Tab-separated table of C-alpha atoms in Angstrom:
chain	number	residue	atom	x	y	z
W	1	MET	CA	86.959	142.483	93.954
W	2	LYS	CA	85.395	145.781	94.624
W	3	ILE	CA	86.936	149.237	95.036
W	4	ILE	CA	85.572	151.953	97.321
W	5	ALA	CA	86.977	155.405	96.974
W	6	ILE	CA	86.348	157.669	100.007
W	7	ALA	CA	86.498	161.297	98.782
W	8	ASN	CA	85.670	164.813	99.757
W	9	ARG	CA	87.550	167.964	98.797
W	10	LYS	CA	87.074	169.292	102.342
W	11	GLY	CA	89.316	168.134	105.183
W	12	GLY	CA	88.001	167.468	108.619
W	13	CYS	CA	84.921	165.649	107.443
W	14	GLY	CA	85.833	162.232	108.771
W	15	LYS	CA	87.199	160.927	105.438
W	16	THR	CA	90.337	159.239	106.779
W	17	THR	CA	88.554	158.091	109.938
W	18	THR	CA	85.957	156.389	107.760
W	19	ALA	CA	88.619	154.747	105.492
W	20	ILE	CA	90.421	153.300	108.550
W	21	ASN	CA	87.362	152.030	110.276
W	22	LEU	CA	85.571	150.789	107.156
W	23	ALA	CA	88.642	148.802	106.151
W	24	ALA	CA	88.950	147.360	109.681
W	25	CYS	CA	85.276	146.391	109.841
W	26	LEU	CA	85.457	144.665	106.397
W	27	GLY	CA	88.481	142.799	107.665
W	28	LYS	CA	86.760	141.703	110.758
W	29	LYS	CA	83.962	140.262	108.530
W	30	GLU	CA	86.599	137.904	107.060
W	31	GLN	CA	87.149	139.961	103.858
W	32	ARG	CA	90.571	140.477	102.339
W	33	VAL	CA	91.095	144.276	102.327
W	34	LEU	CA	93.740	146.592	100.973
W	35	LEU	CA	93.656	150.159	102.394
W	36	LEU	CA	95.273	152.419	99.778
W	37	ASP	CA	96.490	155.652	101.326
W	38	LEU	CA	96.487	158.304	98.586
W	39	ASP	CA	96.618	161.352	100.928
W	40	PRO	CA	100.215	162.647	101.111
W	41	GLN	CA	99.510	163.535	104.801
W	42	GLY	CA	99.587	159.763	105.422
W	43	HIS	CA	96.878	159.749	108.037
W	44	SER	CA	95.403	156.405	107.115
W	45	SER	CA	98.900	154.918	107.676
W	46	LEU	CA	99.089	156.828	110.951
W	47	GLY	CA	95.670	155.514	112.061
W	48	PHE	CA	96.888	151.959	111.794
W	49	GLY	CA	100.196	152.876	113.545
W	50	VAL	CA	102.400	152.155	110.481
W	51	PHE	CA	103.290	155.651	109.243
W	52	ASN	CA	106.955	156.049	108.231
W	53	GLU	CA	108.076	159.209	106.623
W	54	HIS	CA	110.854	157.269	104.769
W	55	ALA	CA	108.593	154.519	103.414
W	56	ARG	CA	108.099	153.973	99.683
W	57	ASP	CA	104.721	154.941	98.421
W	58	LEU	CA	102.776	155.336	95.130
W	59	TYR	CA	105.077	158.054	93.891
W	60	ASP	CA	107.767	155.427	93.627
W	61	VAL	CA	105.327	153.081	91.898
W	62	PHE	CA	104.201	155.701	89.361
W	63	THR	CA	107.830	156.573	88.484
W	64	GLY	CA	108.551	152.864	87.926
W	65	GLU	CA	111.081	152.545	90.696
W	66	VAL	CA	109.112	149.720	92.496
W	67	LYS	CA	106.028	147.604	91.879
W	68	LEU	CA	102.949	148.152	93.896
W	69	GLU	CA	103.120	144.722	95.584
W	70	GLU	CA	106.629	145.684	96.872
W	71	ILE	CA	105.327	148.501	99.126
W	72	ILE	CA	102.268	146.757	100.581
W	73	LEU	CA	102.478	146.461	104.385
W	74	PRO	CA	100.788	143.122	105.149
W	75	GLY	CA	98.598	142.225	108.125
W	76	VAL	CA	98.452	145.617	109.822
W	77	PHE	CA	95.010	144.521	111.199
W	78	THR	CA	92.829	141.447	110.860
W	79	GLY	CA	92.329	140.983	107.130
W	80	VAL	CA	93.816	144.289	106.216
W	81	ASP	CA	96.987	145.275	104.295
W	82	VAL	CA	98.062	148.918	103.773
W	83	VAL	CA	99.783	150.872	101.008
W	84	PRO	CA	101.352	153.749	102.960
W	85	ALA	CA	101.720	157.362	101.904
W	86	THR	CA	104.208	160.051	102.699
W	87	MET	CA	104.624	163.642	101.671
W	88	THR	CA	106.572	162.550	98.662
W	89	LEU	CA	103.281	161.433	97.205
W	90	ALA	CA	102.340	165.099	96.625
W	91	ALA	CA	104.935	165.221	93.846
W	92	ALA	CA	102.915	162.658	91.860
W	93	GLU	CA	100.483	165.389	90.860
W	94	HIS	CA	103.228	166.890	88.689
W	95	LEU	CA	104.382	163.709	86.903
W	96	PRO	CA	104.372	163.993	83.123
W	97	VAL	CA	101.431	161.767	82.072
W	98	ARG	CA	99.900	161.391	78.573
W	99	SER	CA	96.430	162.893	78.614
W	100	ASP	CA	94.818	159.665	77.366
W	101	GLU	CA	96.375	157.746	80.269
W	102	ARG	CA	95.939	160.386	82.952
W	103	ASP	CA	92.978	158.600	84.604
W	104	ARG	CA	94.416	155.112	84.285
W	105	GLN	CA	97.687	155.118	86.196
W	106	LEU	CA	96.206	153.568	89.329
W	107	GLU	CA	94.136	151.042	87.355
W	108	ILE	CA	97.320	149.881	85.547
W	109	HIS	CA	99.249	149.264	88.765
W	110	LEU	CA	96.358	147.643	90.613
W	111	ALA	CA	95.737	145.089	87.877
W	112	PRO	CA	98.381	142.497	89.023
W	113	ILE	CA	97.079	142.432	92.633
W	114	ARG	CA	93.310	142.691	92.262
W	115	HIS	CA	92.839	138.932	92.669
W	116	ARG	CA	94.348	139.098	96.178
W	117	TYR	CA	91.591	141.205	97.738
W	118	ASP	CA	87.856	141.241	98.147
W	119	TYR	CA	87.856	145.041	98.722
W	120	ILE	CA	90.264	147.871	98.115
W	121	VAL	CA	89.483	150.997	100.202
W	122	ILE	CA	91.033	154.234	98.901
W	123	ASP	CA	91.526	157.215	101.138
W	124	CYS	CA	91.655	160.037	98.563
W	125	PRO	CA	93.503	163.344	98.999
W	126	PRO	CA	91.322	166.486	99.719
W	127	SER	CA	91.901	167.812	96.166
W	128	MET	CA	90.721	167.068	92.663
W	129	GLY	CA	94.132	166.338	91.164
W	130	LEU	CA	95.716	163.337	89.391
W	131	LEU	CA	95.572	161.095	92.420
W	132	CYS	CA	91.917	161.705	93.192
W	133	PHE	CA	90.930	161.404	89.514
W	134	ASN	CA	92.630	158.055	89.393
W	135	ALA	CA	90.860	156.788	92.476
W	136	LEU	CA	87.421	157.955	91.209
W	137	ALA	CA	88.017	156.430	87.818
W	138	VAL	CA	88.818	152.939	89.103
W	139	ALA	CA	86.140	152.988	91.869
W	140	ASP	CA	83.100	150.747	91.915
W	141	LEU	CA	81.584	153.083	94.496
W	142	VAL	CA	82.422	156.551	95.738
W	143	LEU	CA	81.696	157.248	99.366
W	144	ILE	CA	81.467	160.957	100.327
W	145	PRO	CA	81.540	161.643	104.081
W	146	ILE	CA	79.800	164.953	104.911
W	147	GLU	CA	80.125	166.734	108.176
W	148	MET	CA	77.226	168.704	109.530
W	149	SER	CA	78.215	172.221	108.466
W	150	LEU	CA	77.870	174.621	105.502
W	151	PHE	CA	81.523	173.951	104.638
W	152	GLY	CA	80.754	170.277	104.576
W	153	LEU	CA	78.054	170.894	101.854
W	154	HIS	CA	80.047	173.236	99.842
W	155	GLY	CA	81.695	171.737	96.777
W	156	ILE	CA	79.861	168.453	96.832
W	157	ASP	CA	77.957	169.411	93.700
W	158	GLN	CA	81.241	169.844	91.818
W	159	MET	CA	82.312	166.374	92.949
W	160	TYR	CA	79.070	164.990	91.521
W	161	GLN	CA	79.800	166.763	88.194
W	162	THR	CA	83.346	165.332	88.148
W	163	ILE	CA	82.173	161.800	88.729
W	164	GLY	CA	79.490	162.340	86.033
W	165	GLN	CA	82.266	163.263	83.588
W	166	LEU	CA	84.205	160.117	84.532
W	167	ARG	CA	81.145	157.998	83.981
W	168	GLU	CA	80.788	159.269	80.448
W	169	ARG	CA	84.498	159.126	79.688
W	170	HIS	CA	84.915	155.539	80.914
W	171	GLY	CA	81.439	154.335	79.875
W	172	ARG	CA	80.535	152.761	83.197
W	173	ASP	CA	78.356	153.533	86.186
W	174	ILE	CA	80.022	154.886	89.268
W	175	PRO	CA	77.567	154.818	92.122
W	176	ILE	CA	77.803	157.533	94.828
W	177	ARG	CA	76.825	157.208	98.532
W	178	VAL	CA	76.807	160.040	100.993
W	179	LEU	CA	77.635	159.312	104.642
W	180	PRO	CA	76.696	161.877	107.351
W	181	THR	CA	79.559	162.153	109.821
W	182	LEU	CA	80.321	163.990	113.090
W	183	VAL	CA	76.568	163.966	113.808
W	184	ASP	CA	75.465	165.552	117.028
W	185	SER	CA	71.686	164.982	116.962
W	186	ARG	CA	71.251	167.069	120.221
W	187	THR	CA	71.627	170.303	118.265
W	188	ARG	CA	68.934	171.866	116.113
W	189	LEU	CA	71.533	173.064	113.554
W	190	CYS	CA	72.754	169.508	113.015
W	191	ARG	CA	69.237	168.256	112.438
W	192	GLN	CA	68.673	171.053	109.932
W	193	PHE	CA	71.796	170.039	108.011
W	194	LEU	CA	70.638	166.387	108.021
W	195	HIS	CA	67.348	167.482	106.528
W	196	GLU	CA	69.025	169.611	103.842
W	197	ILE	CA	71.358	166.638	102.937
W	198	GLY	CA	68.300	164.414	102.548
W	199	GLU	CA	66.630	166.868	100.223
W	200	ARG	CA	69.694	167.585	98.108
W	201	PHE	CA	71.129	164.128	97.671
W	202	ALA	CA	67.915	161.979	98.070
W	203	ASP	CA	68.514	158.261	97.741
W	204	ASP	CA	72.314	158.565	97.562
W	205	VAL	CA	72.323	159.235	101.369
W	206	LEU	CA	73.057	156.100	103.347
W	207	SER	CA	70.752	155.078	106.199
W	208	VAL	CA	73.903	154.803	108.365
W	209	MET	CA	75.433	157.875	109.963
W	210	VAL	CA	78.444	158.263	112.249
W	211	GLN	CA	77.809	160.188	115.448
W	212	PHE	CA	80.445	162.439	117.039
W	213	THR	CA	82.280	160.700	119.844
W	214	VAL	CA	85.568	161.375	121.490
W	215	ARG	CA	86.239	157.652	121.443
W	216	LEU	CA	87.196	157.929	117.665
W	217	LYS	CA	89.907	160.450	118.500
W	218	GLU	CA	91.189	158.278	121.301
W	219	ALA	CA	91.445	155.296	118.929
W	220	VAL	CA	93.435	157.348	116.414
W	221	ARG	CA	95.766	158.368	119.231
W	222	LYS	CA	96.390	154.729	120.017
W	223	GLY	CA	96.985	153.971	116.273
W	224	MET	CA	94.067	151.535	115.995
W	225	PRO	CA	90.568	151.343	114.573
W	226	ILE	CA	87.635	151.934	116.820
W	227	ILE	CA	86.541	148.254	116.708
W	228	ALA	CA	89.875	147.269	118.280
W	229	TYR	CA	89.965	150.208	120.763
W	230	ASP	CA	86.311	149.975	121.904
W	231	PRO	CA	84.330	147.377	119.978
W	232	THR	CA	81.080	148.111	121.938
W	233	SER	CA	81.059	151.862	121.342
W	234	THR	CA	78.407	153.585	119.215
W	235	ALA	CA	80.985	154.501	116.554
W	236	ALA	CA	82.119	150.874	116.245
W	237	VAL	CA	78.625	149.667	115.829
W	238	GLN	CA	77.854	152.328	113.204
W	239	TYR	CA	80.965	151.618	111.166
W	240	GLY	CA	80.025	147.847	111.308
W	241	ARG	CA	76.671	148.753	109.929
W	242	LEU	CA	78.383	150.789	107.209
W	243	ALA	CA	80.411	147.837	106.175
W	244	ASP	CA	77.222	145.707	106.045
W	245	VAL	CA	75.315	148.178	103.909
W	246	LEU	CA	78.205	148.719	101.403
W	247	MET	CA	78.814	144.956	101.115
W	248	SER	CA	75.124	144.506	100.352
W	249	THR	CA	75.119	147.314	97.858
W	250	LEU	CA	78.255	146.190	95.994
W	251	SER	CA	77.091	142.582	95.855
W	252	GLY	CA	74.001	143.582	94.058
W	253	SER	CA	71.648	142.136	96.656
W	254	PRO	CA	68.730	144.100	97.964
W	255	LYS	CA	69.584	146.994	100.171
W	256	THR	CA	69.490	146.326	103.861
W	257	GLU	CA	69.750	148.667	106.753
W	258	SER	CA	71.948	146.291	108.760
W	259	VAL	CA	72.237	142.715	109.776
W	260	GLY	CA	70.253	141.566	112.775
W	261	TYR	CA	68.644	144.866	113.794
W	262	ALA	CA	64.953	144.582	114.654
W	263	GLU	CA	64.002	148.025	113.396
W	264	THR	CA	61.454	149.355	110.966
W	265	ARG	CA	62.803	149.721	107.450
W	266	LEU	CA	62.607	153.283	106.265
W	267	THR	CA	63.958	155.128	103.249
W	268	ALA	CA	67.694	155.798	103.502
W	269	MET	CA	67.407	159.428	104.485
W	270	GLY	CA	64.178	158.936	106.305
W	271	ARG	CA	65.786	156.506	108.665
W	272	ALA	CA	68.876	158.668	109.257
W	273	PHE	CA	66.706	161.683	109.954
W	274	GLU	CA	64.371	159.793	112.173
W	275	GLU	CA	67.328	158.590	114.228
W	276	ALA	CA	68.674	162.103	114.579
W	277	GLN	CA	65.441	163.612	115.752
W	278	PRO	CA	65.462	164.535	119.471
W	279	GLN	CA	63.788	161.708	121.223
W	280	SER	CA	61.402	163.996	123.118
W	281	ARG	CA	60.027	165.225	119.783
W	282	ARG	CA	59.640	161.706	118.368
W	283	HIS	CA	57.917	160.000	121.269
W	284	GLY	CA	56.762	162.547	123.820
W	285	GLY	CA	58.116	161.235	127.085
W	286	LEU	CA	60.508	159.012	128.977
W	287	ARG	CA	59.520	155.629	130.279
W	288	LYS	CA	60.750	153.957	133.460
W	289	VAL	CA	62.365	150.644	132.625
W	290	ALA	CA	63.359	148.198	135.361
W	291	LEU	CA	65.531	145.217	134.443
W	292	ARG	CA	65.683	142.575	137.201
W	293	PHE	CA	68.419	139.999	137.574
W	294	TYR	CA	67.812	137.025	139.990
W	295	ASP	CA	70.913	134.850	139.915
W	296	PHE	CA	73.812	137.112	140.763
W	297	ALA	CA	73.776	137.356	144.507
W	298	GLY	CA	77.011	138.566	145.942
W	299	LYS	CA	78.324	139.618	142.456
W	300	GLN	CA	78.831	143.127	141.054
W	301	VAL	CA	76.369	143.572	138.151
W	302	GLN	CA	76.501	146.579	135.874
W	303	LEU	CA	74.387	147.594	132.841
W	304	ALA	CA	75.614	149.112	129.585
W	305	GLY	CA	73.878	149.606	126.314
W	306	SER	CA	73.183	151.771	123.291
W	307	PHE	CA	71.182	154.048	125.625
W	308	ASN	CA	74.186	155.119	127.660
W	309	ASP	CA	77.021	154.921	125.068
W	310	TRP	CA	78.030	151.506	126.460
W	311	THR	CA	79.337	153.038	129.627
W	312	PRO	CA	78.716	150.711	132.616
W	313	ASP	CA	75.992	151.974	134.929
W	314	GLN	CA	76.006	155.459	133.427
W	315	GLY	CA	72.587	156.940	134.073
W	316	VAL	CA	71.445	153.729	135.811
W	317	ILE	CA	69.969	153.424	139.246
W	318	THR	CA	70.748	150.197	141.120
W	319	ARG	CA	68.553	148.530	143.776
W	320	ILE	CA	69.359	145.291	145.543
W	321	ALA	CA	66.801	143.439	147.682
W	322	ASP	CA	66.429	139.772	148.636
W	323	GLY	CA	69.183	138.827	146.277
W	324	VAL	CA	67.512	140.494	143.299
W	325	VAL	CA	69.494	143.101	141.390
W	326	GLU	CA	67.231	145.786	139.810
W	327	LYS	CA	68.661	148.239	137.236
W	328	ILE	CA	66.402	151.206	136.541
W	329	VAL	CA	66.793	153.494	133.495
W	330	MET	CA	64.616	156.200	131.930
W	331	LEU	CA	64.218	155.571	128.225
W	332	MET	CA	62.268	156.731	125.207
W	333	PRO	CA	60.097	154.157	123.462
W	334	GLY	CA	62.172	152.188	120.920
W	335	ASN	CA	64.578	149.278	120.552
W	336	TYR	CA	67.866	149.149	122.379
W	337	GLN	CA	70.791	146.774	122.643
W	338	TYR	CA	72.477	146.083	126.009
W	339	ARG	CA	74.946	143.777	127.836
W	340	ILE	CA	75.516	143.143	131.514
W	341	ILE	CA	78.869	143.240	133.176
W	342	VAL	CA	79.266	140.661	135.958
W	343	ASP	CA	82.405	141.088	138.126
W	344	GLY	CA	84.018	142.807	135.166
W	345	VAL	CA	83.025	140.228	132.536
W	346	TRP	CA	80.826	141.415	129.663
W	347	GLN	CA	77.975	139.052	128.608
W	348	GLU	CA	74.506	138.923	127.184
W	349	ASP	CA	71.550	138.754	129.557
W	350	PRO	CA	71.166	135.009	130.143
W	351	ALA	CA	67.358	135.505	130.903
W	352	ASN	CA	66.671	137.315	127.655
W	353	PRO	CA	66.452	134.981	124.591
W	354	GLU	CA	66.338	137.929	122.102
W	355	VAL	CA	69.883	138.703	120.959
W	356	VAL	CA	71.806	140.038	118.074
W	357	ARG	CA	75.415	139.214	117.146
W	358	ASN	CA	77.806	142.042	117.792
W	359	HIS	CA	81.131	142.924	116.034
W	360	SER	CA	83.369	141.374	118.753
W	361	GLY	CA	81.923	137.944	118.122
W	362	GLY	CA	79.538	137.838	121.060
W	363	TYR	CA	75.867	138.792	121.480
W	364	ASN	CA	73.960	141.796	122.673
W	365	SER	CA	70.610	141.491	124.242
W	366	ILE	CA	67.576	143.304	122.777
W	367	LEU	CA	65.321	145.594	124.876
W	368	HIS	CA	61.962	146.765	123.585
W	369	VAL	CA	60.481	149.833	125.287
W	370	GLU	CA	56.889	150.406	124.263
W	371	GLN	CA	54.789	153.583	124.366
W	372	GLU	CA	52.568	152.500	127.253
W	373	HIS	CA	54.930	150.296	129.271
W	374	GLU	CA	56.310	151.861	132.483
W	375	THR	CA	58.529	148.851	133.430
W	376	ALA	CA	60.109	146.015	131.640
W	377	GLY	CA	61.230	143.263	133.969
W	378	VAL	CA	63.509	140.523	132.899
């Protein structure tokens, strides 16, 4: 069993969103997951639609009124149980605890249930008090989401120092991984922050980053993770990749960028920065790509993919002649995933044998756009 603590002293960096969606993606990958809400605001509980201001939480566990297993909410999502939080949890910071046991309260209470789970994901509070220290002390990996702003960078060095002290105190390695979040690669400022993050934190920066999208906010409003609300969205794919990378890292196997992605392997930050570069800067020009479908006469055919945020026919020109449906898009050279929607039913392209499994259990087709190719017919 592995414990992932998601921590950042700053709010608004995507910490809770990451906790919710990482737990859900791990659960979808047939892992047994416990999401531990340590933030008194209870937003992880809210994000799964199970927030209850009168619920028992870890404050009651720390005071000995109940056992941890008694407050677990089972099956809130596929493979995911939740330990909820309420504002009462804030009082845990002031509980009288012996100094030699200050960092071990959570470890003690987790011990009887560790065997039940493959992963425990902890949403830490945005402060360096007793709750956060306990989470960091028990963690097998600390994940730090960083938004693209000066405020996002401020204070991260202090967190590194704190984790370093815990490493020495407990005599064990606590790896750190940095996750760029709320990335809007269209802006020069965002790309500058990505470059600075790569320089400051080097190999601790993950090759995965989470781009800004309103779909994440919509999912929270519905009380569900993004892979349930919109499994084909960019954010759902990126959180799925995050789960793959962390599973690989914690298993001790060689680092991988993701499963099934036919892309050049780069260093962690090199890859993230390369993805965030404006495409015109990386490649120099758009290419006309024509996808032709021959067996759908009389049916409505739409095209959606990673190139248009999985929005059917967004930015796509359609031509129909002699029973052949032609979809035309202007793309930069690179590799893309796509699906077609036939009379409202999503499916892979039956004429394209190159596919990759997606997170909803189906397959996405792969499209390669080369530097010199004007059209790519299927």
